[in-house]
């Protein structure tokens, strides 16, 4: 189960760091849905991928997250939690990453509180790839994802220019809801 959660958050991180290429779009089109909320979200992503191509998703990604003078959405924890970029949530996340022994990748221009980065770190913790492993994942989620990522994914799902990324928003929102519910279960 932890492996599947890690794969899900790694996929979200990959889709939010850059637009998918043709190979990834083809792979996503082959996903199988199911009757659960998560299965339906995977099915929606597969359906979106069957009508997408790398040119349209690149344009959509640009309009959503980069844009001329800024995209439709700002995918940063600091913005969602304070209304400004480079604020305390980023500093707290950087401290946590340092404690985990993680450093910002060379050549990366986005701050570490970008949704793609936090999804990738969470996936790495769940998979046991990073110091602290799965035992540190719950605390990381609770502090650095839970307070804001659900709102981000809901905004992505409703974004005006989103087509393919509407399905990514649904998948992300569903994943966050499931993680929140799991954390709230009695031990």
GROMACS .gro file of C-alpha atoms in nm:
model
  187
    1UNK     CA    1   0.000   0.000   0.000
    2UNK     CA    2   0.282   0.242   0.087
    3UNK     CA    3   0.447   0.166  -0.246
    4UNK     CA    4   0.130   0.258  -0.435
    5UNK     CA    5   0.097   0.581  -0.237
    6UNK     CA    6   0.460   0.663  -0.317
    7UNK     CA    7   0.397   0.599  -0.687
    8UNK     CA    8   0.087   0.818  -0.683
    9UNK     CA    9   0.268   1.114  -0.527
   10UNK     CA   10   0.569   1.061  -0.755
   11UNK     CA   11   0.331   1.076  -1.053
   12UNK     CA   12   0.172   1.395  -0.922
   13UNK     CA   13   0.518   1.546  -0.872
   14UNK     CA   14   0.619   1.452  -1.226
   15UNK     CA   15   0.303   1.599  -1.380
   16UNK     CA   16   0.344   1.922  -1.185
   17UNK     CA   17   0.713   1.984  -1.249
   18UNK     CA   18   0.670   1.989  -1.629
   19UNK     CA   19   0.417   1.900  -1.894
   20UNK     CA   20   0.411   1.531  -1.985
   21UNK     CA   21   0.581   1.420  -2.303
   22UNK     CA   22   0.417   1.193  -2.561
   23UNK     CA   23   0.546   0.874  -2.394
   24UNK     CA   24   0.400   0.967  -2.057
   25UNK     CA   25   0.072   1.075  -2.213
   26UNK     CA   26   0.049   0.736  -2.388
   27UNK     CA   27   0.123   0.555  -2.061
   28UNK     CA   28  -0.140   0.759  -1.876
   29UNK     CA   29  -0.398   0.676  -2.143
   30UNK     CA   30  -0.351   0.310  -2.047
   31UNK     CA   31  -0.439   0.359  -1.679
   32UNK     CA   32  -0.730   0.155  -1.555
   33UNK     CA   33  -1.004   0.320  -1.352
   34UNK     CA   34  -1.220   0.163  -1.086
   35UNK     CA   35  -1.525   0.218  -0.868
   36UNK     CA   36  -1.346   0.391  -0.581
   37UNK     CA   37  -1.286   0.765  -0.572
   38UNK     CA   38  -0.919   0.703  -0.652
   39UNK     CA   39  -1.007   0.459  -0.931
   40UNK     CA   40  -1.245   0.714  -1.082
   41UNK     CA   41  -0.974   0.981  -1.064
   42UNK     CA   42  -0.727   0.748  -1.241
   43UNK     CA   43  -0.994   0.675  -1.502
   44UNK     CA   44  -1.048   1.048  -1.552
   45UNK     CA   45  -0.675   1.099  -1.601
   46UNK     CA   46  -0.666   0.817  -1.855
   47UNK     CA   47  -0.960   0.969  -2.043
   48UNK     CA   48  -0.793   1.313  -2.042
   49UNK     CA   49  -0.472   1.157  -2.173
   50UNK     CA   50  -0.651   0.990  -2.466
   51UNK     CA   51  -0.744   1.332  -2.607
   52UNK     CA   52  -0.422   1.513  -2.508
   53UNK     CA   53  -0.095   1.556  -2.691
   54UNK     CA   54   0.242   1.693  -2.585
   55UNK     CA   55   0.190   2.027  -2.762
   56UNK     CA   56  -0.146   2.099  -2.598
   57UNK     CA   57  -0.031   1.989  -2.252
   58UNK     CA   58   0.285   2.202  -2.283
   59UNK     CA   59   0.074   2.506  -2.371
   60UNK     CA   60  -0.171   2.429  -2.092
   61UNK     CA   61   0.112   2.383  -1.839
   62UNK     CA   62   0.260   2.716  -1.944
   63UNK     CA   63  -0.073   2.898  -1.914
   64UNK     CA   64  -0.148   2.742  -1.577
   65UNK     CA   65   0.186   2.779  -1.401
   66UNK     CA   66   0.416   3.014  -1.594
   67UNK     CA   67   0.224   3.248  -1.824
   68UNK     CA   68   0.321   3.592  -1.944
   69UNK     CA   69   0.376   3.767  -1.612
   70UNK     CA   70   0.247   3.465  -1.420
   71UNK     CA   71   0.022   3.168  -1.475
   72UNK     CA   72  -0.333   3.121  -1.359
   73UNK     CA   73  -0.215   2.937  -1.045
   74UNK     CA   74   0.081   2.985  -0.811
   75UNK     CA   75   0.171   2.632  -0.696
   76UNK     CA   76   0.360   2.730  -0.381
   77UNK     CA   77   0.283   2.657  -0.015
   78UNK     CA   78   0.390   3.009   0.087
   79UNK     CA   79   0.137   3.164  -0.146
   80UNK     CA   80  -0.147   2.938  -0.037
   81UNK     CA   81  -0.074   2.981   0.333
   82UNK     CA   82   0.025   3.349   0.351
   83UNK     CA   83  -0.074   3.510   0.022
   84UNK     CA   84   0.291   3.587  -0.057
   85UNK     CA   85   0.586   3.397  -0.204
   86UNK     CA   86   0.906   3.311  -0.012
   87UNK     CA   87   0.743   3.336   0.332
   88UNK     CA   88   0.768   3.135   0.654
   89UNK     CA   89   0.625   2.809   0.508
   90UNK     CA   90   0.920   2.799   0.267
   91UNK     CA   91   1.169   2.862   0.548
   92UNK     CA   92   1.012   2.588   0.761
   93UNK     CA   93   1.017   2.347   0.468
   94UNK     CA   94   1.383   2.425   0.399
   95UNK     CA   95   1.461   2.346   0.763
   96UNK     CA   96   1.276   2.016   0.739
   97UNK     CA   97   1.455   1.925   0.416
   98UNK     CA   98   1.790   2.000   0.577
   99UNK     CA   99   1.700   1.772   0.871
  100UNK     CA  100   1.616   1.500   0.620
  101UNK     CA  101   1.949   1.554   0.443
  102UNK     CA  102   1.786   1.676   0.123
  103UNK     CA  103   1.922   1.960  -0.086
  104UNK     CA  104   1.773   2.160  -0.369
  105UNK     CA  105   1.873   2.018  -0.707
  106UNK     CA  106   2.128   2.222  -0.898
  107UNK     CA  107   1.975   2.430  -1.173
  108UNK     CA  108   1.631   2.435  -1.012
  109UNK     CA  109   1.471   2.778  -1.017
  110UNK     CA  110   1.147   2.707  -0.829
  111UNK     CA  111   1.153   2.736  -0.451
  112UNK     CA  112   1.125   2.412  -0.258
  113UNK     CA  113   0.763   2.477  -0.156
  114UNK     CA  114   0.644   2.414  -0.515
  115UNK     CA  115   0.372   2.148  -0.518
  116UNK     CA  116   0.583   1.922  -0.741
  117UNK     CA  117   0.871   1.930  -0.493
  118UNK     CA  118   0.662   1.852  -0.186
  119UNK     CA  119   0.489   1.566  -0.371
  120UNK     CA  120   0.828   1.424  -0.473
  121UNK     CA  121   0.966   1.449  -0.119
  122UNK     CA  122   0.655   1.283   0.022
  123UNK     CA  123   0.684   1.006  -0.237
  124UNK     CA  124   1.051   0.956  -0.146
  125UNK     CA  125   0.968   0.935   0.224
  126UNK     CA  126   0.687   0.685   0.162
  127UNK     CA  127   0.916   0.474  -0.056
  128UNK     CA  128   1.195   0.482   0.201
  129UNK     CA  129   1.430   0.657  -0.041
  130UNK     CA  130   1.500   0.946   0.197
  131UNK     CA  131   1.626   0.955   0.556
  132UNK     CA  132   1.340   0.911   0.798
  133UNK     CA  133   1.151   0.700   0.547
  134UNK     CA  134   0.787   0.611   0.589
  135UNK     CA  135   0.784   0.694   0.963
  136UNK     CA  136   0.870   1.058   0.881
  137UNK     CA  137   0.615   1.075   0.598
  138UNK     CA  138   0.309   1.135   0.818
  139UNK     CA  139   0.469   1.432   0.993
  140UNK     CA  140   0.587   1.574   0.661
  141UNK     CA  141   0.241   1.541   0.512
  142UNK     CA  142   0.074   1.694   0.816
  143UNK     CA  143   0.303   1.996   0.823
  144UNK     CA  144   0.393   2.064   0.460
  145UNK     CA  145   0.111   1.923   0.245
  146UNK     CA  146  -0.210   1.895   0.442
  147UNK     CA  147  -0.257   2.268   0.520
  148UNK     CA  148  -0.269   2.376   0.157
  149UNK     CA  149  -0.234   2.112  -0.114
  150UNK     CA  150  -0.601   2.015  -0.115
  151UNK     CA  151  -0.694   2.375  -0.194
  152UNK     CA  152  -0.431   2.390  -0.467
  153UNK     CA  153  -0.560   2.072  -0.632
  154UNK     CA  154  -0.920   2.196  -0.607
  155UNK     CA  155  -0.812   2.520  -0.775
  156UNK     CA  156  -0.633   2.322  -1.045
  157UNK     CA  157  -0.943   2.111  -1.101
  158UNK     CA  158  -1.147   2.430  -1.154
  159UNK     CA  159  -0.885   2.635  -1.341
  160UNK     CA  160  -1.022   2.816  -1.644
  161UNK     CA  161  -0.750   2.704  -1.885
  162UNK     CA  162  -0.725   2.347  -1.751
  163UNK     CA  163  -0.823   2.061  -1.977
  164UNK     CA  164  -0.579   1.775  -1.919
  165UNK     CA  165  -0.472   1.928  -1.587
  166UNK     CA  166  -0.831   1.928  -1.461
  167UNK     CA  167  -0.792   1.550  -1.429
  168UNK     CA  168  -0.455   1.596  -1.256
  169UNK     CA  169  -0.630   1.829  -1.010
  170UNK     CA  170  -0.896   1.568  -0.941
  171UNK     CA  171  -0.636   1.296  -0.887
  172UNK     CA  172  -0.437   1.519  -0.653
  173UNK     CA  173  -0.742   1.633  -0.457
  174UNK     CA  174  -0.854   1.272  -0.417
  175UNK     CA  175  -0.507   1.163  -0.303
  176UNK     CA  176  -0.494   1.440  -0.043
  177UNK     CA  177  -0.842   1.353   0.086
  178UNK     CA  178  -0.745   0.987   0.122
  179UNK     CA  179  -0.420   1.073   0.302
  180UNK     CA  180  -0.605   1.308   0.539
  181UNK     CA  181  -0.867   1.044   0.617
  182UNK     CA  182  -0.598   0.782   0.680
  183UNK     CA  183  -0.410   1.008   0.920
  184UNK     CA  184  -0.729   1.079   1.113
  185UNK     CA  185  -0.798   0.709   1.171
  186UNK     CA  186  -0.739   0.596   1.529
  187UNK     CA  187  -0.407   0.422   1.579
   0.00000   0.00000   0.00000
